[in-house]
Amino acid sequence: MTTTTTTTTTPTTDDTTPPAAAVAARSSPETAARRSFIDGFNANLRLWQAASDILLEIRLFQNQRLTSAAVAFADAGAADFVLTDDERQRLDSLFVHFITCLDGLPPYLQSYALAAGKPPPAQSTQFSIQCANLQVSFHCLRMVITQKFEDISYFPPGAEQADLRKTEIVRDMLRVMHEAPFWSLQVNGEPYVEKIRLIGASLLAIIHRNQTSPLGTRARSDFTVLLDMLTRLDSKASDALRSHSSLDL
């Protein structure tokens, strides 16, 4: 008599396959929001790194000039600072990288997200704060880099052209500040205000150099708007700028 044995196969679990709960956790809204916040944090690091690369390169060029020409060149000033083709090409590349370093931001962190006038997706409060900080930091760093470029004669000569470039940066920054929810400016705190104060100091210098020029009129108008914004933020920077502006306005 032949006995037939029936074998029951038990399903095996592949250790490399994540449990369903783990997959669900990774795709949860909370996890997606965390990734989104990290996007903004990483973008801020990229922005400051790109600006630092330019400023360090400028410092390197200046130190090389001082070392090779010693005191005689130091006394000559920026007018005698002539960039070589290689140096200019290097700065061009770094500047383009800086200007475009925020182009890959997700839509809710782009400047047009503020202009849309409607809240971005979930966690809109945090995104608005990040967006306002990124955009104002960008324009503040544009101003710093523009001023440093003037020190090494990077731009074509012309004082009015230089001041015009700066007023355009100011207007870009004011546009961001007007489009952002006011509370998002407040939450960013005094370090944020210091960036705005730097822009105000640049405007005062433009006003001083262009007393009768249309550029001076533009700068005075924008300075009034910026000072009002700082006053609304209840910042100590507004008092400092107001005391200096009494000499120029």
Short mmCIF file of C-alpha atoms in Angstrom, two decimals:
data_model
loop_
_atom_site.label_atom_id
_atom_site.label_comp_id
_atom_site.label_asym_id
_atom_site.label_seq_id
_atom_site.Cartn_x
_atom_site.Cartn_y
_atom_site.Cartn_z
CA MET A 1 0.00 0.00 0.00
CA THR A 2 1.40 3.39 -1.05
CA THR A 3 1.10 6.32 1.36
CA THR A 4 0.80 9.80 -0.17
CA THR A 5 2.28 12.63 1.86
CA THR A 6 0.81 16.10 1.33
CA THR A 7 3.23 18.97 1.89
CA THR A 8 1.84 22.32 2.91
CA THR A 9 3.90 25.28 1.72
CA THR A 10 4.15 28.17 4.15
CA PRO A 11 4.63 31.60 2.51
CA THR A 12 8.01 33.08 3.31
CA THR A 13 8.70 36.69 4.03
CA ASP A 14 11.57 38.35 2.19
CA ASP A 15 13.60 40.23 4.78
CA THR A 16 14.46 42.82 2.16
CA THR A 17 10.82 43.76 1.63
CA PRO A 18 9.76 46.57 3.99
CA PRO A 19 6.59 46.04 5.98
CA ALA A 20 3.49 47.75 4.67
CA ALA A 21 3.40 49.98 7.74
CA ALA A 22 6.90 51.26 7.00
CA VAL A 23 5.99 52.06 3.41
CA ALA A 24 2.89 53.91 4.58
CA ALA A 25 4.93 55.88 7.11
CA ARG A 26 7.44 56.95 4.49
CA SER A 27 4.70 58.24 2.23
CA SER A 28 2.65 59.91 4.94
CA PRO A 29 1.81 63.63 4.70
CA GLU A 30 3.97 64.34 7.74
CA THR A 31 7.01 62.76 6.08
CA ALA A 32 6.36 64.65 2.85
CA ALA A 33 6.13 67.89 4.81
CA ARG A 34 9.44 67.17 6.52
CA ARG A 35 11.07 66.61 3.16
CA SER A 36 9.60 69.90 1.96
CA PHE A 37 11.04 71.78 4.94
CA ILE A 38 14.42 70.19 4.26
CA ASP A 39 14.19 71.47 0.67
CA GLY A 40 14.01 75.03 1.98
CA PHE A 41 16.80 74.46 4.49
CA ASN A 42 19.09 73.01 1.82
CA ALA A 43 18.26 75.86 -0.55
CA ASN A 44 19.33 78.36 2.11
CA LEU A 45 22.66 76.54 2.47
CA ARG A 46 23.16 76.56 -1.31
CA LEU A 47 22.39 80.27 -1.49
CA TRP A 48 24.91 81.27 1.16
CA GLN A 49 27.52 78.86 -0.19
CA ALA A 50 27.19 80.31 -3.70
CA ALA A 51 27.56 83.85 -2.34
CA SER A 52 30.53 82.82 -0.19
CA ASP A 53 32.28 81.32 -3.22
CA ILE A 54 32.11 84.67 -5.02
CA LEU A 55 33.20 86.74 -2.03
CA LEU A 56 36.12 84.43 -1.27
CA GLU A 57 37.23 84.53 -4.90
CA ILE A 58 37.16 88.34 -4.85
CA ARG A 59 39.18 88.36 -1.62
CA LEU A 60 41.70 86.00 -3.23
CA PHE A 61 42.13 88.28 -6.24
CA GLN A 62 42.55 91.31 -4.00
CA ASN A 63 45.15 89.57 -1.82
CA GLN A 64 47.10 88.47 -4.88
CA ARG A 65 47.21 92.07 -6.12
CA LEU A 66 48.36 93.38 -2.76
CA THR A 67 51.05 90.73 -2.53
CA SER A 68 52.44 91.35 -6.00
CA ALA A 69 52.21 95.14 -6.09
CA ALA A 70 52.56 95.84 -2.35
CA VAL A 71 51.78 99.28 -0.99
CA ALA A 72 51.95 101.12 -4.32
CA PHE A 73 48.97 99.24 -5.67
CA ALA A 74 47.09 99.48 -2.38
CA ASP A 75 47.31 103.25 -2.58
CA ALA A 76 46.13 103.26 -6.21
CA GLY A 77 42.66 102.02 -5.27
CA ALA A 78 40.00 100.16 -7.21
CA ALA A 79 40.42 102.24 -10.38
CA ASP A 80 43.68 100.38 -11.16
CA PHE A 81 42.23 96.95 -10.45
CA VAL A 82 42.09 95.21 -13.83
CA LEU A 83 40.78 91.67 -13.95
CA THR A 84 42.47 89.19 -16.25
CA ASP A 85 40.35 87.27 -18.74
CA ASP A 86 40.65 84.11 -16.65
CA GLU A 87 39.64 85.95 -13.47
CA ARG A 88 36.65 87.55 -15.14
CA GLN A 89 35.58 84.22 -16.60
CA ARG A 90 35.84 82.63 -13.17
CA LEU A 91 33.72 85.36 -11.59
CA ASP A 92 31.19 85.17 -14.44
CA SER A 93 30.73 81.46 -13.80
CA LEU A 94 30.37 81.92 -10.03
CA PHE A 95 27.94 84.82 -10.44
CA VAL A 96 25.71 82.86 -12.83
CA HIS A 97 25.73 79.96 -10.36
CA PHE A 98 24.68 82.32 -7.56
CA ILE A 99 21.90 83.98 -9.56
CA THR A 100 20.46 80.62 -10.62
CA CYS A 101 21.01 78.64 -7.40
CA LEU A 102 17.35 79.03 -6.34
CA ASP A 103 15.87 78.20 -9.74
CA GLY A 104 15.23 74.60 -8.73
CA LEU A 105 13.11 75.49 -5.70
CA PRO A 106 9.74 73.74 -5.41
CA PRO A 107 6.85 76.01 -6.47
CA TYR A 108 5.78 76.84 -2.91
CA LEU A 109 9.21 78.40 -2.18
CA GLN A 110 9.52 80.40 -5.40
CA SER A 111 9.03 84.17 -5.29
CA TYR A 112 5.86 83.88 -7.37
CA ALA A 113 4.31 81.83 -4.55
CA LEU A 114 4.21 85.05 -2.53
CA ALA A 115 2.83 87.02 -5.48
CA ALA A 116 0.00 84.51 -5.99
CA GLY A 117 -1.69 85.79 -2.84
CA LYS A 118 -2.95 82.35 -1.87
CA PRO A 119 -1.47 79.90 0.62
CA PRO A 120 0.76 77.10 -0.68
CA PRO A 121 -0.02 73.45 0.12
CA ALA A 122 -0.07 71.94 3.62
CA GLN A 123 2.06 73.60 6.29
CA SER A 124 1.64 76.93 4.48
CA THR A 125 2.75 78.98 7.49
CA GLN A 126 6.21 77.42 7.60
CA PHE A 127 6.59 77.59 3.83
CA SER A 128 5.73 81.30 3.79
CA ILE A 129 8.36 81.97 6.46
CA GLN A 130 10.98 80.00 4.54
CA CYS A 131 10.08 81.66 1.25
CA ALA A 132 10.26 85.19 2.67
CA ASN A 133 13.62 84.47 4.29
CA LEU A 134 15.10 82.92 1.14
CA GLN A 135 13.99 85.70 -1.18
CA VAL A 136 15.08 88.60 1.05
CA SER A 137 18.41 86.87 1.75
CA PHE A 138 18.92 86.47 -1.99
CA HIS A 139 18.45 90.17 -2.74
CA CYS A 140 20.54 91.20 0.26
CA LEU A 141 23.41 89.02 -0.99
CA ARG A 142 22.95 90.43 -4.50
CA MET A 143 23.56 93.87 -3.03
CA VAL A 144 26.67 92.76 -1.12
CA ILE A 145 28.12 91.06 -4.21
CA THR A 146 27.33 94.07 -6.40
CA GLN A 147 29.21 96.35 -4.00
CA LYS A 148 32.19 93.99 -3.93
CA PHE A 149 32.20 93.80 -7.72
CA GLU A 150 32.48 97.58 -7.83
CA ASP A 151 35.62 97.38 -5.68
CA ILE A 152 37.36 95.31 -8.36
CA SER A 153 35.92 97.11 -11.41
CA TYR A 154 33.93 94.07 -12.51
CA PHE A 155 31.16 96.16 -14.04
CA PRO A 156 31.63 98.70 -16.85
CA PRO A 157 32.59 102.13 -15.43
CA GLY A 158 29.88 104.66 -14.59
CA ALA A 159 28.64 105.77 -11.19
CA GLU A 160 25.03 106.23 -12.30
CA GLN A 161 24.91 102.76 -13.86
CA ALA A 162 26.22 101.30 -10.61
CA ASP A 163 23.60 103.12 -8.56
CA LEU A 164 20.87 102.12 -11.02
CA ARG A 165 21.78 98.46 -10.55
CA LYS A 166 21.46 98.88 -6.80
CA THR A 167 18.06 100.60 -6.97
CA GLU A 168 16.80 97.71 -9.09
CA ILE A 169 17.92 95.26 -6.40
CA VAL A 170 16.15 97.39 -3.78
CA ARG A 171 12.92 97.36 -5.77
CA ASP A 172 13.09 93.59 -6.20
CA MET A 173 13.48 93.23 -2.44
CA LEU A 174 10.65 95.67 -1.67
CA ARG A 175 8.38 93.74 -4.01
CA VAL A 176 9.09 90.52 -2.09
CA MET A 177 8.43 92.27 1.23
CA HIS A 178 5.10 93.67 0.01
CA GLU A 179 3.96 90.33 -1.39
CA ALA A 180 4.94 88.28 1.68
CA PRO A 181 2.49 88.06 4.60
CA PHE A 182 3.62 90.63 7.14
CA TRP A 183 3.73 88.06 9.94
CA SER A 184 6.26 86.03 7.92
CA LEU A 185 8.61 89.04 8.07
CA GLN A 186 8.07 89.42 11.81
CA VAL A 187 8.72 85.76 12.60
CA ASN A 188 12.10 85.83 10.84
CA GLY A 189 13.29 88.19 13.57
CA GLU A 190 16.10 90.71 13.97
CA PRO A 191 18.65 88.91 11.71
CA TYR A 192 16.12 89.32 8.90
CA VAL A 193 15.74 92.99 9.76
CA GLU A 194 19.53 93.44 9.57
CA LYS A 195 19.38 92.38 5.92
CA ILE A 196 16.77 95.05 5.29
CA ARG A 197 18.90 97.60 7.16
CA LEU A 198 21.84 96.87 4.84
CA ILE A 199 19.61 97.70 1.87
CA GLY A 200 18.58 100.94 3.60
CA ALA A 201 22.22 101.91 4.13
CA SER A 202 22.87 101.36 0.41
CA LEU A 203 19.93 103.62 -0.43
CA LEU A 204 21.30 106.37 1.81
CA ALA A 205 24.62 106.24 -0.05
CA ILE A 206 22.78 106.53 -3.38
CA ILE A 207 20.78 109.51 -2.08
CA HIS A 208 23.97 111.21 -0.95
CA ARG A 209 25.62 110.76 -4.38
CA ASN A 210 22.55 111.73 -6.44
CA GLN A 211 21.00 114.78 -4.79
CA THR A 212 19.45 116.20 -7.98
CA SER A 213 19.30 113.09 -10.17
CA PRO A 214 16.15 111.03 -10.87
CA LEU A 215 18.04 108.19 -9.19
CA GLY A 216 18.10 110.25 -6.01
CA THR A 217 14.33 110.75 -6.24
CA ARG A 218 13.80 107.03 -6.72
CA ALA A 219 16.12 106.18 -3.83
CA ARG A 220 14.37 108.65 -1.48
CA SER A 221 10.97 107.20 -2.37
CA ASP A 222 12.13 103.62 -1.81
CA PHE A 223 13.92 104.58 1.41
CA THR A 224 10.68 106.00 2.82
CA VAL A 225 8.87 102.74 2.05
CA LEU A 226 11.66 100.66 3.56
CA LEU A 227 11.84 102.81 6.69
CA ASP A 228 8.09 102.46 7.15
CA MET A 229 8.44 98.69 6.88
CA LEU A 230 11.18 98.63 9.52
CA THR A 231 9.06 100.83 11.81
CA ARG A 232 6.14 98.42 11.48
CA LEU A 233 8.50 95.60 12.38
CA ASP A 234 9.32 97.61 15.52
CA SER A 235 13.01 97.21 14.83
CA LYS A 236 15.90 99.06 16.45
CA ALA A 237 17.38 99.27 12.95
CA SER A 238 14.69 101.78 11.97
CA ASP A 239 15.91 104.25 14.61
CA ALA A 240 19.50 103.98 13.39
CA LEU A 241 18.52 104.52 9.76
CA ARG A 242 16.20 107.39 10.64
CA SER A 243 19.00 109.23 12.47
CA HIS A 244 21.32 108.85 9.47
CA SER A 245 18.63 109.74 6.94
CA SER A 246 18.05 113.15 8.52
CA LEU A 247 21.42 114.16 7.09
CA ASP A 248 20.62 113.07 3.54
CA LEU A 249 16.89 113.39 2.88
#
